[in-house]
Amino acid sequence: MSPRNVERDQQMREIRKDHILDAALQAMAKRGIDSVGIKDIASEAQLSIGNVYNYFNSKDEILSEVLSRGQIEYGKMITSYSILDIDPRDKLTEICTIWLKTSINWAFTIMLESIRTNETVNPEIREAATRRFTENLKPIAVIMQQGQTANVIIKGDTMQLALYFVSLIQGLTLQMAPGYEIPIQIEPENIIRLFLSTSER
């Protein structure tokens, strides 16, 4: 097989894996982690069970990859904003806007919190999810510190402020689940205003 064909086959394999992971995320968010098996994931992906097993060995492996993929991609995104030379308020607004506009984030939020609180889930997966969640607070805390230095963000422990910010936008994401949307417009600027120093409100 030529190198070009090998590369193309690898790309197709990654595309198919991503498709299965997206389907697993949807299935677990809709039905609950305990209720979903490989059969349900295959059905959501419109693939045979055998086809799913060509890419993943178990439900736990799928669960672990869905989580790590989402958390790592999110971590890279917020880290890139933390090092930009722009107003910290604009950084928070952009992060908030991107999070709320990403259509699949409601499902990811449900799955993440379900895994972290479900004692039947593999402890290693739960611990890894919590560890990555905590690590991903740090770039937000850096932005909060930048805002405090510029006297535009309220005083306080920056990791606490980061947790409040992330918890708020995740909670709002849950109100946007398809078919159950709350008919109220969410304005990122109004969310950021909650974290502004008194002189900036």
mmCIF file with all atom_site columns, C-alpha atoms in Angstrom:
data_model
loop_
_atom_site.group_PDB
_atom_site.id
_atom_site.type_symbol
_atom_site.label_atom_id
_atom_site.label_alt_id
_atom_site.label_comp_id
_atom_site.label_asym_id
_atom_site.label_entity_id
_atom_site.label_seq_id
_atom_site.pdbx_PDB_ins_code
_atom_site.Cartn_x
_atom_site.Cartn_y
_atom_site.Cartn_z
_atom_site.occupancy
_atom_site.B_iso_or_equiv
_atom_site.pdbx_formal_charge
_atom_site.auth_seq_id
_atom_site.auth_comp_id
_atom_site.auth_asym_id
_atom_site.auth_atom_id
_atom_site.pdbx_PDB_model_num
ATOM 1   C CA . MET A 1 1   ? 0.000   0.000  0.000  1.00 0.00 ? 1   MET A CA 1
ATOM 2   C CA . SER A 1 2   ? 1.388   3.400  -0.961 1.00 0.00 ? 2   SER A CA 1
ATOM 3   C CA . PRO A 1 3   ? 2.158   5.983  1.761  1.00 0.00 ? 3   PRO A CA 1
ATOM 4   C CA . ARG A 1 4   ? -0.647  8.146  0.365  1.00 0.00 ? 4   ARG A CA 1
ATOM 5   C CA . ASN A 1 5   ? -3.175  5.337  0.773  1.00 0.00 ? 5   ASN A CA 1
ATOM 6   C CA . VAL A 1 6   ? -1.944  4.603  4.293  1.00 0.00 ? 6   VAL A CA 1
ATOM 7   C CA . GLU A 1 7   ? -2.374  8.265  5.221  1.00 0.00 ? 7   GLU A CA 1
ATOM 8   C CA . ARG A 1 8   ? -5.837  8.377  3.658  1.00 0.00 ? 8   ARG A CA 1
ATOM 9   C CA . ASP A 1 9   ? -6.895  5.215  5.493  1.00 0.00 ? 9   ASP A CA 1
ATOM 10  C CA . GLN A 1 10  ? -5.661  6.684  8.774  1.00 0.00 ? 10  GLN A CA 1
ATOM 11  C CA . GLN A 1 11  ? -7.604  9.889  8.152  1.00 0.00 ? 11  GLN A CA 1
ATOM 12  C CA . MET A 1 12  ? -10.751 7.899  7.398  1.00 0.00 ? 12  MET A CA 1
ATOM 13  C CA . ARG A 1 13  ? -10.242 5.880  10.567 1.00 0.00 ? 13  ARG A CA 1
ATOM 14  C CA . GLU A 1 14  ? -9.952  9.049  12.657 1.00 0.00 ? 14  GLU A CA 1
ATOM 15  C CA . ILE A 1 15  ? -13.087 10.473 11.029 1.00 0.00 ? 15  ILE A CA 1
ATOM 16  C CA . ARG A 1 16  ? -15.003 7.282  11.818 1.00 0.00 ? 16  ARG A CA 1
ATOM 17  C CA . LYS A 1 17  ? -13.731 7.273  15.410 1.00 0.00 ? 17  LYS A CA 1
ATOM 18  C CA . ASP A 1 18  ? -14.829 10.880 15.872 1.00 0.00 ? 18  ASP A CA 1
ATOM 19  C CA . HIS A 1 19  ? -18.249 9.974  14.470 1.00 0.00 ? 19  HIS A CA 1
ATOM 20  C CA . ILE A 1 20  ? -18.597 7.146  16.990 1.00 0.00 ? 20  ILE A CA 1
ATOM 21  C CA . LEU A 1 21  ? -17.473 9.397  19.851 1.00 0.00 ? 21  LEU A CA 1
ATOM 22  C CA . ASP A 1 22  ? -20.003 12.068 18.855 1.00 0.00 ? 22  ASP A CA 1
ATOM 23  C CA . ALA A 1 23  ? -22.727 9.418  18.730 1.00 0.00 ? 23  ALA A CA 1
ATOM 24  C CA . ALA A 1 24  ? -21.693 8.075  22.136 1.00 0.00 ? 24  ALA A CA 1
ATOM 25  C CA . LEU A 1 25  ? -21.866 11.557 23.620 1.00 0.00 ? 25  LEU A CA 1
ATOM 26  C CA . GLN A 1 26  ? -25.391 12.062 22.308 1.00 0.00 ? 26  GLN A CA 1
ATOM 27  C CA . ALA A 1 27  ? -26.547 8.620  23.443 1.00 0.00 ? 27  ALA A CA 1
ATOM 28  C CA . MET A 1 28  ? -25.154 8.994  26.964 1.00 0.00 ? 28  MET A CA 1
ATOM 29  C CA . ALA A 1 29  ? -26.558 12.498 27.394 1.00 0.00 ? 29  ALA A CA 1
ATOM 30  C CA . LYS A 1 30  ? -30.028 11.398 26.267 1.00 0.00 ? 30  LYS A CA 1
ATOM 31  C CA . ARG A 1 31  ? -30.293 8.056  28.061 1.00 0.00 ? 31  ARG A CA 1
ATOM 32  C CA . GLY A 1 32  ? -27.823 8.207  30.924 1.00 0.00 ? 32  GLY A CA 1
ATOM 33  C CA . ILE A 1 33  ? -24.443 6.553  31.264 1.00 0.00 ? 33  ILE A CA 1
ATOM 34  C CA . ASP A 1 34  ? -25.686 3.399  32.993 1.00 0.00 ? 34  ASP A CA 1
ATOM 35  C CA . SER A 1 35  ? -28.420 2.805  30.417 1.00 0.00 ? 35  SER A CA 1
ATOM 36  C CA . VAL A 1 36  ? -26.180 3.016  27.360 1.00 0.00 ? 36  VAL A CA 1
ATOM 37  C CA . GLY A 1 37  ? -24.241 0.094  25.936 1.00 0.00 ? 37  GLY A CA 1
ATOM 38  C CA . ILE A 1 38  ? -22.281 -0.531 22.753 1.00 0.00 ? 38  ILE A CA 1
ATOM 39  C CA . LYS A 1 39  ? -25.542 -1.484 21.015 1.00 0.00 ? 39  LYS A CA 1
ATOM 40  C CA . ASP A 1 40  ? -27.038 1.956  21.768 1.00 0.00 ? 40  ASP A CA 1
ATOM 41  C CA . ILE A 1 41  ? -23.894 3.745  20.626 1.00 0.00 ? 41  ILE A CA 1
ATOM 42  C CA . ALA A 1 42  ? -23.865 1.735  17.401 1.00 0.00 ? 42  ALA A CA 1
ATOM 43  C CA . SER A 1 43  ? -27.529 2.591  16.817 1.00 0.00 ? 43  SER A CA 1
ATOM 44  C CA . GLU A 1 44  ? -26.913 6.304  17.404 1.00 0.00 ? 44  GLU A CA 1
ATOM 45  C CA . ALA A 1 45  ? -23.953 6.170  15.001 1.00 0.00 ? 45  ALA A CA 1
ATOM 46  C CA . GLN A 1 46  ? -25.970 4.119  12.483 1.00 0.00 ? 46  GLN A CA 1
ATOM 47  C CA . LEU A 1 47  ? -23.267 1.460  12.454 1.00 0.00 ? 47  LEU A CA 1
ATOM 48  C CA . SER A 1 48  ? -23.176 -2.224 13.275 1.00 0.00 ? 48  SER A CA 1
ATOM 49  C CA . ILE A 1 49  ? -21.988 -3.313 16.714 1.00 0.00 ? 49  ILE A CA 1
ATOM 50  C CA . GLY A 1 50  ? -19.086 -5.105 15.062 1.00 0.00 ? 50  GLY A CA 1
ATOM 51  C CA . ASN A 1 51  ? -18.083 -1.917 13.288 1.00 0.00 ? 51  ASN A CA 1
ATOM 52  C CA . VAL A 1 52  ? -17.905 -0.054 16.594 1.00 0.00 ? 52  VAL A CA 1
ATOM 53  C CA . TYR A 1 53  ? -15.714 -2.817 18.027 1.00 0.00 ? 53  TYR A CA 1
ATOM 54  C CA . ASN A 1 54  ? -13.346 -2.340 15.092 1.00 0.00 ? 54  ASN A CA 1
ATOM 55  C CA . TYR A 1 55  ? -12.437 1.017  16.637 1.00 0.00 ? 55  TYR A CA 1
ATOM 56  C CA . PHE A 1 56  ? -12.989 0.590  20.380 1.00 0.00 ? 56  PHE A CA 1
ATOM 57  C CA . ASN A 1 57  ? -12.619 -2.358 22.741 1.00 0.00 ? 57  ASN A CA 1
ATOM 58  C CA . SER A 1 58  ? -15.230 -1.368 25.315 1.00 0.00 ? 58  SER A CA 1
ATOM 59  C CA . LYS A 1 59  ? -17.743 1.202  26.492 1.00 0.00 ? 59  LYS A CA 1
ATOM 60  C CA . ASP A 1 60  ? -15.202 2.371  29.086 1.00 0.00 ? 60  ASP A CA 1
ATOM 61  C CA . GLU A 1 61  ? -12.684 3.104  26.347 1.00 0.00 ? 61  GLU A CA 1
ATOM 62  C CA . ILE A 1 62  ? -15.279 5.129  24.444 1.00 0.00 ? 62  ILE A CA 1
ATOM 63  C CA . LEU A 1 63  ? -16.269 6.983  27.608 1.00 0.00 ? 63  LEU A CA 1
ATOM 64  C CA . SER A 1 64  ? -12.656 7.817  28.400 1.00 0.00 ? 64  SER A CA 1
ATOM 65  C CA . GLU A 1 65  ? -11.940 9.075  24.873 1.00 0.00 ? 65  GLU A CA 1
ATOM 66  C CA . VAL A 1 66  ? -15.096 11.206 24.688 1.00 0.00 ? 66  VAL A CA 1
ATOM 67  C CA . LEU A 1 67  ? -14.107 12.913 27.923 1.00 0.00 ? 67  LEU A CA 1
ATOM 68  C CA . SER A 1 68  ? -10.421 13.397 27.173 1.00 0.00 ? 68  SER A CA 1
ATOM 69  C CA . ARG A 1 69  ? -11.117 14.671 23.657 1.00 0.00 ? 69  ARG A CA 1
ATOM 70  C CA . GLY A 1 70  ? -13.596 17.294 24.857 1.00 0.00 ? 70  GLY A CA 1
ATOM 71  C CA . GLN A 1 71  ? -11.621 18.418 27.888 1.00 0.00 ? 71  GLN A CA 1
ATOM 72  C CA . ILE A 1 72  ? -8.282  18.582 26.072 1.00 0.00 ? 72  ILE A CA 1
ATOM 73  C CA . GLU A 1 73  ? -9.720  20.567 23.147 1.00 0.00 ? 73  GLU A CA 1
ATOM 74  C CA . TYR A 1 74  ? -11.419 22.975 25.555 1.00 0.00 ? 74  TYR A CA 1
ATOM 75  C CA . GLY A 1 75  ? -8.185  23.321 27.548 1.00 0.00 ? 75  GLY A CA 1
ATOM 76  C CA . LYS A 1 76  ? -6.217  24.217 24.427 1.00 0.00 ? 76  LYS A CA 1
ATOM 77  C CA . MET A 1 77  ? -8.815  26.807 23.448 1.00 0.00 ? 77  MET A CA 1
ATOM 78  C CA . ILE A 1 78  ? -8.882  28.643 26.776 1.00 0.00 ? 78  ILE A CA 1
ATOM 79  C CA . THR A 1 79  ? -5.094  28.469 27.110 1.00 0.00 ? 79  THR A CA 1
ATOM 80  C CA . SER A 1 80  ? -4.740  30.162 23.725 1.00 0.00 ? 80  SER A CA 1
ATOM 81  C CA . TYR A 1 81  ? -6.991  32.981 24.953 1.00 0.00 ? 81  TYR A CA 1
ATOM 82  C CA . SER A 1 82  ? -5.099  33.353 28.232 1.00 0.00 ? 82  SER A CA 1
ATOM 83  C CA . ILE A 1 83  ? -1.881  34.277 26.384 1.00 0.00 ? 83  ILE A CA 1
ATOM 84  C CA . LEU A 1 84  ? -3.454  36.724 23.922 1.00 0.00 ? 84  LEU A CA 1
ATOM 85  C CA . ASP A 1 85  ? -2.527  40.379 24.342 1.00 0.00 ? 85  ASP A CA 1
ATOM 86  C CA . ILE A 1 86  ? -6.094  41.698 24.494 1.00 0.00 ? 86  ILE A CA 1
ATOM 87  C CA . ASP A 1 87  ? -8.465  43.035 27.152 1.00 0.00 ? 87  ASP A CA 1
ATOM 88  C CA . PRO A 1 88  ? -9.256  40.297 29.729 1.00 0.00 ? 88  PRO A CA 1
ATOM 89  C CA . ARG A 1 89  ? -12.941 41.177 29.465 1.00 0.00 ? 89  ARG A CA 1
ATOM 90  C CA . ASP A 1 90  ? -12.843 40.415 25.758 1.00 0.00 ? 90  ASP A CA 1
ATOM 91  C CA . LYS A 1 91  ? -11.157 37.086 26.467 1.00 0.00 ? 91  LYS A CA 1
ATOM 92  C CA . LEU A 1 92  ? -13.920 36.046 28.853 1.00 0.00 ? 92  LEU A CA 1
ATOM 93  C CA . THR A 1 93  ? -16.605 37.250 26.470 1.00 0.00 ? 93  THR A CA 1
ATOM 94  C CA . GLU A 1 94  ? -15.118 35.264 23.587 1.00 0.00 ? 94  GLU A CA 1
ATOM 95  C CA . ILE A 1 95  ? -14.767 32.100 25.668 1.00 0.00 ? 95  ILE A CA 1
ATOM 96  C CA . CYS A 1 96  ? -18.330 32.454 26.902 1.00 0.00 ? 96  CYS A CA 1
ATOM 97  C CA . THR A 1 97  ? -19.654 33.062 23.384 1.00 0.00 ? 97  THR A CA 1
ATOM 98  C CA . ILE A 1 98  ? -17.813 30.082 21.898 1.00 0.00 ? 98  ILE A CA 1
ATOM 99  C CA . TRP A 1 99  ? -18.982 27.786 24.696 1.00 0.00 ? 99  TRP A CA 1
ATOM 100 C CA . LEU A 1 100 ? -22.631 28.773 24.362 1.00 0.00 ? 100 LEU A CA 1
ATOM 101 C CA . LYS A 1 101 ? -22.586 28.581 20.556 1.00 0.00 ? 101 LYS A CA 1
ATOM 102 C CA . THR A 1 102 ? -21.114 25.070 20.437 1.00 0.00 ? 102 THR A CA 1
ATOM 103 C CA . SER A 1 103 ? -24.236 22.992 19.896 1.00 0.00 ? 103 SER A CA 1
ATOM 104 C CA . ILE A 1 104 ? -22.962 19.785 21.487 1.00 0.00 ? 104 ILE A CA 1
ATOM 105 C CA . ASN A 1 105 ? -21.803 21.326 24.771 1.00 0.00 ? 105 ASN A CA 1
ATOM 106 C CA . TRP A 1 106 ? -25.123 20.659 26.535 1.00 0.00 ? 106 TRP A CA 1
ATOM 107 C CA . ALA A 1 107 ? -24.541 16.934 25.990 1.00 0.00 ? 107 ALA A CA 1
ATOM 108 C CA . PHE A 1 108 ? -20.900 17.111 27.052 1.00 0.00 ? 108 PHE A CA 1
ATOM 109 C CA . THR A 1 109 ? -21.813 18.971 30.255 1.00 0.00 ? 109 THR A CA 1
ATOM 110 C CA . ILE A 1 110 ? -24.433 16.376 31.187 1.00 0.00 ? 110 ILE A CA 1
ATOM 111 C CA . MET A 1 111 ? -22.029 13.524 30.546 1.00 0.00 ? 111 MET A CA 1
ATOM 112 C CA . LEU A 1 112 ? -19.113 15.133 32.380 1.00 0.00 ? 112 LEU A CA 1
ATOM 113 C CA . GLU A 1 113 ? -21.090 15.796 35.549 1.00 0.00 ? 113 GLU A CA 1
ATOM 114 C CA . SER A 1 114 ? -22.785 12.387 35.385 1.00 0.00 ? 114 SER A CA 1
ATOM 115 C CA . ILE A 1 115 ? -19.420 10.646 35.193 1.00 0.00 ? 115 ILE A CA 1
ATOM 116 C CA . ARG A 1 116 ? -17.915 12.655 38.034 1.00 0.00 ? 116 ARG A CA 1
ATOM 117 C CA . THR A 1 117 ? -20.814 11.776 40.372 1.00 0.00 ? 117 THR A CA 1
ATOM 118 C CA . ASN A 1 118 ? -21.585 8.202  39.265 1.00 0.00 ? 118 ASN A CA 1
ATOM 119 C CA . GLU A 1 119 ? -19.966 5.603  41.522 1.00 0.00 ? 119 GLU A CA 1
ATOM 120 C CA . THR A 1 120 ? -20.495 2.832  38.953 1.00 0.00 ? 120 THR A CA 1
ATOM 121 C CA . VAL A 1 121 ? -18.100 4.524  36.520 1.00 0.00 ? 121 VAL A CA 1
ATOM 122 C CA . ASN A 1 122 ? -14.492 3.320  36.482 1.00 0.00 ? 122 ASN A CA 1
ATOM 123 C CA . PRO A 1 123 ? -12.721 5.329  39.257 1.00 0.00 ? 123 PRO A CA 1
ATOM 124 C CA . GLU A 1 124 ? -9.756  6.070  36.967 1.00 0.00 ? 124 GLU A CA 1
ATOM 125 C CA . ILE A 1 125 ? -12.079 7.706  34.424 1.00 0.00 ? 125 ILE A CA 1
ATOM 126 C CA . ARG A 1 126 ? -13.799 9.741  37.151 1.00 0.00 ? 126 ARG A CA 1
ATOM 127 C CA . GLU A 1 127 ? -10.504 10.891 38.648 1.00 0.00 ? 127 GLU A CA 1
ATOM 128 C CA . ALA A 1 128 ? -9.080  11.833 35.246 1.00 0.00 ? 128 ALA A CA 1
ATOM 129 C CA . ALA A 1 129 ? -12.203 13.852 34.422 1.00 0.00 ? 129 ALA A CA 1
ATOM 130 C CA . THR A 1 130 ? -12.018 15.766 37.712 1.00 0.00 ? 130 THR A CA 1
ATOM 131 C CA . ARG A 1 131 ? -8.271  16.334 37.320 1.00 0.00 ? 131 ARG A CA 1
ATOM 132 C CA . ARG A 1 132 ? -8.665  17.752 33.800 1.00 0.00 ? 132 ARG A CA 1
ATOM 133 C CA . PHE A 1 133 ? -11.615 19.889 34.923 1.00 0.00 ? 133 PHE A CA 1
ATOM 134 C CA . THR A 1 134 ? -9.481  21.402 37.689 1.00 0.00 ? 134 THR A CA 1
ATOM 135 C CA . GLU A 1 135 ? -6.515  21.943 35.359 1.00 0.00 ? 135 GLU A CA 1
ATOM 136 C CA . ASN A 1 136 ? -8.794  23.703 32.888 1.00 0.00 ? 136 ASN A CA 1
ATOM 137 C CA . LEU A 1 137 ? -9.740  26.229 35.557 1.00 0.00 ? 137 LEU A CA 1
ATOM 138 C CA . LYS A 1 138 ? -6.162  27.529 35.625 1.00 0.00 ? 138 LYS A CA 1
ATOM 139 C CA . PRO A 1 139 ? -6.168  29.405 32.273 1.00 0.00 ? 139 PRO A CA 1
ATOM 140 C CA . ILE A 1 140 ? -9.451  31.061 33.295 1.00 0.00 ? 140 ILE A CA 1
ATOM 141 C CA . ALA A 1 141 ? -7.867  31.987 36.633 1.00 0.00 ? 141 ALA A CA 1
ATOM 142 C CA . VAL A 1 142 ? -4.955  33.547 34.720 1.00 0.00 ? 142 VAL A CA 1
ATOM 143 C CA . ILE A 1 143 ? -7.415  35.706 32.781 1.00 0.00 ? 143 ILE A CA 1
ATOM 144 C CA . MET A 1 144 ? -9.164  36.683 36.025 1.00 0.00 ? 144 MET A CA 1
ATOM 145 C CA . GLN A 1 145 ? -5.768  37.705 37.445 1.00 0.00 ? 145 GLN A CA 1
ATOM 146 C CA . GLN A 1 146 ? -5.043  39.763 34.343 1.00 0.00 ? 146 GLN A CA 1
ATOM 147 C CA . GLY A 1 147 ? -8.379  41.488 34.828 1.00 0.00 ? 147 GLY A CA 1
ATOM 148 C CA . GLN A 1 148 ? -7.666  42.176 38.486 1.00 0.00 ? 148 GLN A CA 1
ATOM 149 C CA . THR A 1 149 ? -4.285  43.664 37.594 1.00 0.00 ? 149 THR A CA 1
ATOM 150 C CA . ALA A 1 150 ? -6.057  45.957 35.125 1.00 0.00 ? 150 ALA A CA 1
ATOM 151 C CA . ASN A 1 151 ? -8.673  46.801 37.801 1.00 0.00 ? 151 ASN A CA 1
ATOM 152 C CA . VAL A 1 152 ? -11.545 45.581 35.620 1.00 0.00 ? 152 VAL A CA 1
ATOM 153 C CA . ILE A 1 153 ? -12.358 42.262 37.365 1.00 0.00 ? 153 ILE A CA 1
ATOM 154 C CA . ILE A 1 154 ? -13.665 41.928 40.924 1.00 0.00 ? 154 ILE A CA 1
ATOM 155 C CA . LYS A 1 155 ? -11.241 41.028 43.687 1.00 0.00 ? 155 LYS A CA 1
ATOM 156 C CA . GLY A 1 156 ? -11.073 37.521 45.077 1.00 0.00 ? 156 GLY A CA 1
ATOM 157 C CA . ASP A 1 157 ? -9.375  34.174 44.711 1.00 0.00 ? 157 ASP A CA 1
ATOM 158 C CA . THR A 1 158 ? -8.891  33.707 40.983 1.00 0.00 ? 158 THR A CA 1
ATOM 159 C CA . MET A 1 159 ? -9.467  29.932 41.041 1.00 0.00 ? 159 MET A CA 1
ATOM 160 C CA . GLN A 1 160 ? -12.759 30.531 42.834 1.00 0.00 ? 160 GLN A CA 1
ATOM 161 C CA . LEU A 1 161 ? -13.740 33.120 40.247 1.00 0.00 ? 161 LEU A CA 1
ATOM 162 C CA . ALA A 1 162 ? -12.776 30.694 37.482 1.00 0.00 ? 162 ALA A CA 1
ATOM 163 C CA . LEU A 1 163 ? -14.965 27.993 39.029 1.00 0.00 ? 163 LEU A CA 1
ATOM 164 C CA . TYR A 1 164 ? -17.909 30.398 39.317 1.00 0.00 ? 164 TYR A CA 1
ATOM 165 C CA . PHE A 1 165 ? -17.485 31.450 35.687 1.00 0.00 ? 165 PHE A CA 1
ATOM 166 C CA . VAL A 1 166 ? -17.224 27.915 34.308 1.00 0.00 ? 166 VAL A CA 1
ATOM 167 C CA . SER A 1 167 ? -20.079 26.614 36.457 1.00 0.00 ? 167 SER A CA 1
ATOM 168 C CA . LEU A 1 168 ? -22.293 29.464 35.301 1.00 0.00 ? 168 LEU A CA 1
ATOM 169 C CA . ILE A 1 169 ? -21.756 28.945 31.582 1.00 0.00 ? 169 ILE A CA 1
ATOM 170 C CA . GLN A 1 170 ? -22.064 25.166 31.949 1.00 0.00 ? 170 GLN A CA 1
ATOM 171 C CA . GLY A 1 171 ? -25.343 25.588 33.804 1.00 0.00 ? 171 GLY A CA 1
ATOM 172 C CA . LEU A 1 172 ? -26.676 27.884 31.100 1.00 0.00 ? 172 LEU A CA 1
ATOM 173 C CA . THR A 1 173 ? -25.648 25.338 28.474 1.00 0.00 ? 173 THR A CA 1
ATOM 174 C CA . LEU A 1 174 ? -28.013 22.813 30.058 1.00 0.00 ? 174 LEU A CA 1
ATOM 175 C CA . GLN A 1 175 ? -30.918 25.168 29.360 1.00 0.00 ? 175 GLN A CA 1
ATOM 176 C CA . MET A 1 176 ? -30.149 24.837 25.645 1.00 0.00 ? 176 MET A CA 1
ATOM 177 C CA . ALA A 1 177 ? -30.739 21.093 25.209 1.00 0.00 ? 177 ALA A CA 1
ATOM 178 C CA . PRO A 1 178 ? -32.611 20.530 21.907 1.00 0.00 ? 178 PRO A CA 1
ATOM 179 C CA . GLY A 1 179 ? -36.343 20.368 22.467 1.00 0.00 ? 179 GLY A CA 1
ATOM 180 C CA . TYR A 1 180 ? -36.087 21.780 25.991 1.00 0.00 ? 180 TYR A CA 1
ATOM 181 C CA . GLU A 1 181 ? -34.640 25.223 25.326 1.00 0.00 ? 181 GLU A CA 1
ATOM 182 C CA . ILE A 1 182 ? -35.609 28.022 27.679 1.00 0.00 ? 182 ILE A CA 1
ATOM 183 C CA . PRO A 1 183 ? -36.934 30.802 25.387 1.00 0.00 ? 183 PRO A CA 1
ATOM 184 C CA . ILE A 1 184 ? -34.729 33.525 26.858 1.00 0.00 ? 184 ILE A CA 1
ATOM 185 C CA . GLN A 1 185 ? -31.845 35.109 24.980 1.00 0.00 ? 185 GLN A CA 1
ATOM 186 C CA . ILE A 1 186 ? -28.482 34.599 26.687 1.00 0.00 ? 186 ILE A CA 1
ATOM 187 C CA . GLU A 1 187 ? -26.141 37.580 26.337 1.00 0.00 ? 187 GLU A CA 1
ATOM 188 C CA . PRO A 1 188 ? -22.458 36.809 27.058 1.00 0.00 ? 188 PRO A CA 1
ATOM 189 C CA . GLU A 1 189 ? -21.807 40.464 27.891 1.00 0.00 ? 189 GLU A CA 1
ATOM 190 C CA . ASN A 1 190 ? -24.318 40.273 30.749 1.00 0.00 ? 190 ASN A CA 1
ATOM 191 C CA . ILE A 1 191 ? -22.604 37.172 32.105 1.00 0.00 ? 191 ILE A CA 1
ATOM 192 C CA . ILE A 1 192 ? -19.201 38.874 32.080 1.00 0.00 ? 192 ILE A CA 1
ATOM 193 C CA . ARG A 1 193 ? -20.689 41.929 33.797 1.00 0.00 ? 193 ARG A CA 1
ATOM 194 C CA . LEU A 1 194 ? -21.194 39.783 36.918 1.00 0.00 ? 194 LEU A CA 1
ATOM 195 C CA . PHE A 1 195 ? -17.409 39.541 37.247 1.00 0.00 ? 195 PHE A CA 1
ATOM 196 C CA . LEU A 1 196 ? -16.537 43.169 36.563 1.00 0.00 ? 196 LEU A CA 1
ATOM 197 C CA . SER A 1 197 ? -15.243 45.488 39.246 1.00 0.00 ? 197 SER A CA 1
ATOM 198 C CA . THR A 1 198 ? -17.780 48.001 40.531 1.00 0.00 ? 198 THR A CA 1
ATOM 199 C CA . SER A 1 199 ? -16.250 50.855 38.536 1.00 0.00 ? 199 SER A CA 1
ATOM 200 C CA . GLU A 1 200 ? -16.645 48.892 35.273 1.00 0.00 ? 200 GLU A CA 1
ATOM 201 C CA . ARG A 1 201 ? -20.300 47.878 35.619 1.00 0.00 ? 201 ARG A CA 1
#
